[in-house]
Coordinates of C-alpha atoms in Angstrom, one line a residue:
X257 CA 75.6 133.1 125.2
X258 CA 73.4 130.4 122.8
X259 CA 76.2 131.3 120.3
X260 CA 79.4 131.6 122.4
X261 CA 78.3 128.5 123.7
X262 CA 77.8 126.3 119.8
X263 CA 81.1 128.5 118.8
X264 CA 83.0 126.3 121.6
X265 CA 80.7 122.7 121.6
X266 CA 83.1 120.2 119.7
X267 CA 81.5 120.6 115.7
X268 CA 80.7 125.1 116.7
X269 CA 84.8 124.9 117.9
X270 CA 86.8 123.7 113.9
X271 CA 84.3 126.7 112.3
X272 CA 86.5 129.5 115.7
X273 CA 89.0 127.7 115.0
X274 CA 89.3 127.7 111.1
X275 CA 89.0 131.8 110.7
X276 CA 91.9 132.0 113.2
X277 CA 93.7 129.6 111.3
X278 CA 93.0 132.2 107.9
X279 CA 93.5 135.6 110.3
X280 CA 97.1 133.6 111.1
X281 CA 97.8 133.1 107.0
X282 CA 96.6 136.5 105.9
X283 CA 98.6 138.0 108.7
X284 CA 101.6 136.2 107.5
X285 CA 101.2 136.0 103.8
X286 CA 98.4 138.8 102.8
X287 CA 98.7 138.3 99.1
X288 CA 96.3 135.7 100.6
X289 CA 93.3 137.2 101.1
X290 CA 93.7 138.2 97.7
X291 CA 90.2 135.9 95.6
X292 CA 91.8 134.2 93.0
X293 CA 94.5 132.8 96.4
X294 CA 91.4 131.6 98.3
X295 CA 90.3 129.2 94.7
X296 CA 93.0 127.6 94.8
X297 CA 92.9 127.0 98.3
X298 CA 89.9 125.1 97.9
X299 CA 90.9 123.9 95.0
X300 CA 94.1 122.0 97.7
X301 CA 92.0 121.3 99.6
X302 CA 88.9 119.1 97.8
X303 CA 89.8 115.6 97.3
X304 CA 90.6 116.4 101.3
X305 CA 87.2 117.3 102.0
X306 CA 85.8 115.2 99.5
X307 CA 87.0 111.8 101.5
X308 CA 85.8 113.3 105.2
X309 CA 82.6 113.2 103.3
X310 CA 83.2 109.8 102.7
X311 CA 84.7 108.9 105.6
X312 CA 82.0 110.5 108.0
X313 CA 79.6 108.1 107.2
X314 CA 81.5 105.4 107.7
X315 CA 82.9 106.9 111.2
X316 CA 78.8 107.9 112.3
X317 CA 77.7 104.1 111.3
X318 CA 81.3 103.5 114.2
X319 CA 82.9 101.8 112.1
X320 CA 86.3 103.0 109.9
X321 CA 87.9 103.4 106.4
X322 CA 91.7 102.7 105.8
X323 CA 91.3 101.8 101.9
X324 CA 90.5 105.2 100.8
X325 CA 94.0 106.0 100.5
X326 CA 95.2 103.2 99.2
X327 CA 91.8 103.0 96.3
X328 CA 92.4 106.7 95.2
X329 CA 96.4 105.5 94.3
X330 CA 94.5 102.8 92.7
X331 CA 92.8 104.9 90.4
X332 CA 95.1 107.3 89.8
X333 CA 96.8 104.9 88.2
X334 CA 94.3 102.9 86.4
X335 CA 93.3 106.3 84.5
X336 CA 96.6 107.0 84.2
X337 CA 97.5 104.2 82.3
X338 CA 93.9 103.5 80.5
X339 CA 93.0 106.6 79.0
X340 CA 96.3 107.7 77.7
X341 CA 95.9 109.7 74.9
X342 CA 93.1 109.3 73.3
X343 CA 90.0 111.6 74.5
X344 CA 87.6 109.5 73.8
X345 CA 88.6 106.8 76.7
X346 CA 87.7 109.9 79.6
X347 CA 84.0 108.2 79.4
X348 CA 84.6 105.1 79.9
X349 CA 87.6 104.9 82.4
X350 CA 85.3 107.1 84.4
X351 CA 82.4 105.3 84.6
X352 CA 85.3 102.0 85.1
X353 CA 86.9 103.7 88.0
X354 CA 82.9 104.2 89.3
X355 CA 82.4 100.5 89.5
X356 CA 85.8 99.8 90.8
X357 CA 85.4 102.1 93.4
X358 CA 81.3 100.8 94.1
X359 CA 82.9 97.3 94.4
X360 CA 85.1 98.5 96.6
X361 CA 83.1 99.9 99.0
X362 CA 80.7 96.7 98.5
X363 CA 84.0 94.3 100.0
X364 CA 84.4 96.1 102.4
X365 CA 80.7 95.7 104.1
X366 CA 79.8 93.0 103.2
X367 CA 83.4 91.5 105.3
X368 CA 82.5 94.1 108.6
X369 CA 78.1 93.2 108.3
X370 CA 77.7 89.9 107.0
X371 CA 81.5 88.0 107.7
X372 CA 81.8 90.1 111.6
X373 CA 85.5 90.8 110.9
X374 CA 86.5 94.5 112.3
X375 CA 85.6 97.2 109.5
X376 CA 89.3 98.9 110.8
X377 CA 90.6 94.6 109.9
X378 CA 89.4 94.4 106.6
X379 CA 89.5 97.6 105.1
X380 CA 93.4 97.8 106.3
X381 CA 93.7 94.6 104.1
X382 CA 92.2 96.2 101.2
X383 CA 94.5 98.8 102.2
X384 CA 97.5 96.7 101.5
X385 CA 96.1 94.4 99.3
X386 CA 95.4 97.6 96.9
X387 CA 98.5 99.1 97.6
X388 CA 100.3 95.8 96.4
X389 CA 98.3 95.2 93.7
X390 CA 100.0 98.9 92.1
X391 CA 103.2 98.3 93.0
X392 CA 103.3 95.4 90.8
X393 CA 101.5 96.9 88.0
X394 CA 103.7 100.6 88.6
X395 CA 106.7 99.1 89.7
X396 CA 107.0 101.1 92.0
X397 CA 107.6 103.8 89.7
X398 CA 105.5 107.2 87.7
X399 CA 103.4 105.2 85.0
X400 CA 100.7 107.0 82.0
X401 CA 100.1 109.8 81.4
X402 CA 96.3 110.8 80.8
X403 CA 94.6 113.4 78.5
X404 CA 94.5 117.1 78.9
X405 CA 90.8 116.5 78.9
X406 CA 90.7 114.5 82.2
X407 CA 93.7 116.5 83.4
X408 CA 90.5 119.5 82.7
X409 CA 88.2 118.1 85.5
X410 CA 91.4 118.5 88.5
X411 CA 92.9 121.1 87.7
X412 CA 91.0 123.7 84.8
X413 CA 87.5 125.6 85.8
X414 CA 86.1 129.0 84.3
X415 CA 88.3 131.6 83.5
X416 CA 87.9 135.3 83.3
X417 CA 85.2 135.8 87.0
X418 CA 84.8 139.1 87.9
X419 CA 86.2 139.8 91.2
X420 CA 87.0 135.5 91.3
X421 CA 90.0 135.8 88.2
X422 CA 89.3 131.5 88.5
X423 CA 87.4 129.5 89.6
X424 CA 88.3 125.9 89.7
X425 CA 85.6 122.6 88.7
X426 CA 86.7 121.3 91.8
X427 CA 85.4 124.1 93.9
X428 CA 82.0 123.2 92.5
X429 CA 82.4 119.1 92.8
X430 CA 83.6 120.4 96.5
X431 CA 80.0 121.6 96.9
X432 CA 78.0 119.4 95.1
X433 CA 79.2 116.2 96.9
X434 CA 78.7 118.1 100.1
X435 CA 75.5 119.4 99.5
X436 CA 74.1 115.1 98.4
X437 CA 76.0 114.0 101.7
X438 CA 73.9 116.5 103.9
X439 CA 70.3 115.1 101.3
X440 CA 71.4 112.1 101.5
X441 CA 72.2 112.8 106.1
X442 CA 68.5 113.7 106.1
X443 CA 67.0 111.1 104.3
X444 CA 66.3 107.7 106.1
X445 CA 69.8 106.1 104.8
X446 CA 71.9 108.7 107.2
X447 CA 69.5 108.9 109.7
X448 CA 69.5 104.9 109.9
X449 CA 73.2 105.2 110.1
X450 CA 73.7 107.4 113.0
X451 CA 71.0 105.3 114.8
X452 CA 73.4 102.5 114.1
X453 CA 75.9 104.3 115.7
X454 CA 74.4 104.8 118.3
X455 CA 72.7 101.9 119.3
X456 CA 72.9 99.0 116.9
X457 CA 71.2 96.7 118.8
X458 CA 68.4 98.8 118.6
X459 CA 68.3 99.3 115.1
X460 CA 68.0 95.4 115.1
X461 CA 65.2 95.2 117.3
X462 CA 63.3 97.3 114.8
X463 CA 63.5 95.1 112.4
X464 CA 65.7 97.5 109.8
X465 CA 68.6 95.9 107.5
X466 CA 71.7 96.9 109.5
X467 CA 74.2 94.5 107.1
X468 CA 73.1 97.1 104.0
X469 CA 72.7 100.2 106.0
X470 CA 76.3 100.0 107.4
X471 CA 77.7 99.1 103.8
X472 CA 76.0 101.9 102.1
X473 CA 78.5 103.8 104.4
X474 CA 81.4 101.6 102.7
X475 CA 80.4 102.4 99.5
X476 CA 79.7 106.1 99.9
X477 CA 83.0 106.3 101.1
X478 CA 84.9 104.4 99.4
X479 CA 83.1 106.2 96.1
X480 CA 84.1 109.7 97.2
X481 CA 88.2 107.7 97.8
X482 CA 87.7 107.6 93.8
X483 CA 85.9 111.1 93.1
X484 CA 89.4 112.7 94.7
X485 CA 91.3 110.2 92.8
X486 CA 90.2 111.6 89.6
X487 CA 90.4 115.5 90.9
X488 CA 94.3 114.7 91.3
X489 CA 95.3 113.5 88.5
X490 CA 94.3 117.1 87.0
X491 CA 97.9 118.3 89.5
X492 CA 100.0 115.8 91.4
X493 CA 100.0 113.2 88.6
X494 CA 100.5 109.4 88.2
X495 CA 102.3 107.9 90.7
X496 CA 102.5 105.2 93.5
X497 CA 102.8 108.3 96.4
X498 CA 99.8 110.0 95.3
X499 CA 96.6 109.3 97.6
X500 CA 98.9 107.3 100.4
X501 CA 98.1 108.6 103.9
X502 CA 94.5 110.4 102.7
X503 CA 92.7 107.7 104.8
X504 CA 94.3 109.1 108.1
X505 CA 94.1 113.1 107.0
X506 CA 90.3 111.8 106.2
X507 CA 89.9 110.6 109.9
X508 CA 91.5 113.5 111.6
X509 CA 89.9 116.2 109.6
X510 CA 86.7 114.3 110.8
X511 CA 87.6 114.3 114.5
X512 CA 88.6 117.8 114.2
X513 CA 85.8 118.5 113.1
X514 CA 83.5 117.2 116.7
X515 CA 82.3 113.8 114.4
X516 CA 82.3 111.2 117.5
X517 CA 84.7 107.5 117.5
X518 CA 82.7 104.9 117.4
X519 CA 79.5 106.7 115.7
X520 CA 76.3 108.2 116.8
X521 CA 76.8 111.8 117.2
X522 CA 78.5 114.3 114.2
X523 CA 77.5 117.0 111.8
X524 CA 78.8 116.3 108.0
X525 CA 79.6 120.2 107.6
X526 CA 81.5 120.2 110.8
X527 CA 83.3 117.6 109.2
X528 CA 84.0 119.3 106.1
X529 CA 85.3 122.0 107.2
X530 CA 87.9 120.1 109.5
X531 CA 89.6 119.4 106.4
X532 CA 89.9 122.8 105.1
X533 CA 91.2 123.7 109.2
X534 CA 93.7 120.4 109.0
X535 CA 94.5 121.9 105.6
X536 CA 95.2 125.9 107.0
X537 CA 96.5 124.3 109.8
X538 CA 98.9 122.5 108.0
X539 CA 100.0 125.9 105.4
X540 CA 99.5 128.1 108.8
X541 CA 103.1 125.6 110.0
X542 CA 104.7 125.9 106.9
X543 CA 104.5 129.3 106.5
X544 CA 106.4 129.2 110.2
X545 CA 108.4 127.6 109.0
X546 CA 108.1 124.0 110.8
X547 CA 109.0 120.8 109.1
X548 CA 107.4 119.6 106.7
X549 CA 108.0 115.7 108.7
X550 CA 106.2 116.9 111.8
X551 CA 103.3 116.8 109.9
X552 CA 102.4 113.4 111.2
X553 CA 102.8 114.4 114.2
X554 CA 100.4 117.3 114.6
X555 CA 98.0 114.7 112.7
X556 CA 98.4 112.4 115.7
X557 CA 98.1 115.4 118.6
X558 CA 94.9 116.5 117.2
X559 CA 93.1 113.1 116.8
X560 CA 94.5 113.1 120.6
X561 CA 93.2 116.0 121.5
X562 CA 89.9 116.4 119.5
X563 CA 88.5 112.7 120.9
X564 CA 89.6 114.0 124.5
X565 CA 87.9 117.7 123.9
X566 CA 85.0 115.9 122.4
X567 CA 85.0 113.0 125.3
X568 CA 85.0 116.1 128.2
X569 CA 81.8 118.2 126.6
X570 CA 80.0 115.3 126.2
X571 CA 80.7 114.3 130.0
X572 CA 79.7 118.2 131.0
X573 CA 76.3 117.9 128.8
X574 CA 75.9 114.5 130.2
X575 CA 76.0 117.1 133.6
X576 CA 73.9 119.5 132.6
X577 CA 70.8 117.7 131.7
X578 CA 69.7 115.0 129.4
X579 CA 68.9 116.9 126.1
X580 CA 67.4 115.4 122.8
X581 CA 69.4 116.5 120.0
X582 CA 67.8 114.9 116.4
X583 CA 71.4 116.0 114.9
X584 CA 73.2 114.2 117.0
X585 CA 70.9 111.3 117.1
X586 CA 71.3 110.4 120.4
X587 CA 67.9 110.3 123.6
X588 CA 68.3 110.6 127.4
X589 CA 68.0 108.1 129.6
X590 CA 65.3 106.2 129.9
X591 CA 63.8 107.0 134.0
X592 CA 64.3 103.6 136.1
X593 CA 60.9 103.7 137.1
X594 CA 60.2 103.2 133.5
X595 CA 58.2 99.7 133.0
X596 CA 59.5 99.5 128.8
X597 CA 61.6 102.2 127.1
X598 CA 61.8 102.7 123.2
X599 CA 64.7 100.0 122.4
X600 CA 65.1 102.2 119.3
X601 CA 66.9 106.1 118.8
X602 CA 65.4 108.9 117.9
X603 CA 66.8 108.2 113.9
X604 CA 64.8 105.7 114.3
X605 CA 61.9 107.3 116.1
X606 CA 61.9 109.5 113.7
X607 CA 61.2 107.0 110.4
X608 CA 58.7 104.7 112.2
X609 CA 60.5 101.9 113.6
X610 CA 60.1 101.4 117.0
X611 CA 59.1 98.7 119.5
X612 CA 59.3 98.4 123.5
X613 CA 60.4 96.3 125.7
X614 CA 59.9 95.5 129.0
X615 CA 63.0 96.4 131.5

């Protein structure tokens, strides 16, 4: 019973959905079950999953990052034009891309936290600024051709592997990025991000540096977009349209993974699984002959349905009674008769940042 309840919960349903979608794809296209095809599928989804992981950290803190897609485009153009056919430029350009990504995340975070500008507006402005810069640089046409050593990161891998035949570098990269994300969620930063999304005022009362915590979430998000851009150079080419719409795909994947818009509740593994489920859904629709022009409509329906399902499930759980969940960062409401209550969320309590205040 508990296993079934976990499967139909907001963050567990995405795994059930992913399995059902993969089975449906295999029925319609039996060759998909071949190990080599599965590796190619993971390679194709890897950039989306990486961007979704970065978006996860921003959303659990109660914010949005709409600049991811344009940042991916900018990074792809930077790589395509600065690396050229000189292999010796690969490492310096990679370092430059990391610096640019971190700077964009830092600006987004500082404007959101210190100037109190809504993150939706800040990142929307950054999205337009980056996109405008890319269009000015390229004239709206494909430009640049990075060396094969740089492209190899996104399209290369280990060949002649027993059973699997070919294992792309993207598989290792997305696995490592997810492992790093899981590690961060177990660290004070991850717990504080959940606490900020759960009850930002409690974080302030606990004496934590909320602005710096949230800013680091934006930096992680921008670095995720940078990493996705590196992979996309390998097989998507250098074009101003690369990366367009990735921010909305990432938000859809995160919501599909049961992460609550508004923050304070969600699981990073489910957010990454949402990216795979979303791409599997698009693949299934493509096999079934559904026009690709309906893709945006499908994303919109998924966001509405996933948010509605999460809200219904959360209300049902509240009716059954309060239950503390460290992963979700929520705590039950204190009895009305108590003279004092902790002002910090469980994430802060676990770190020792607590204080009490009278009602």
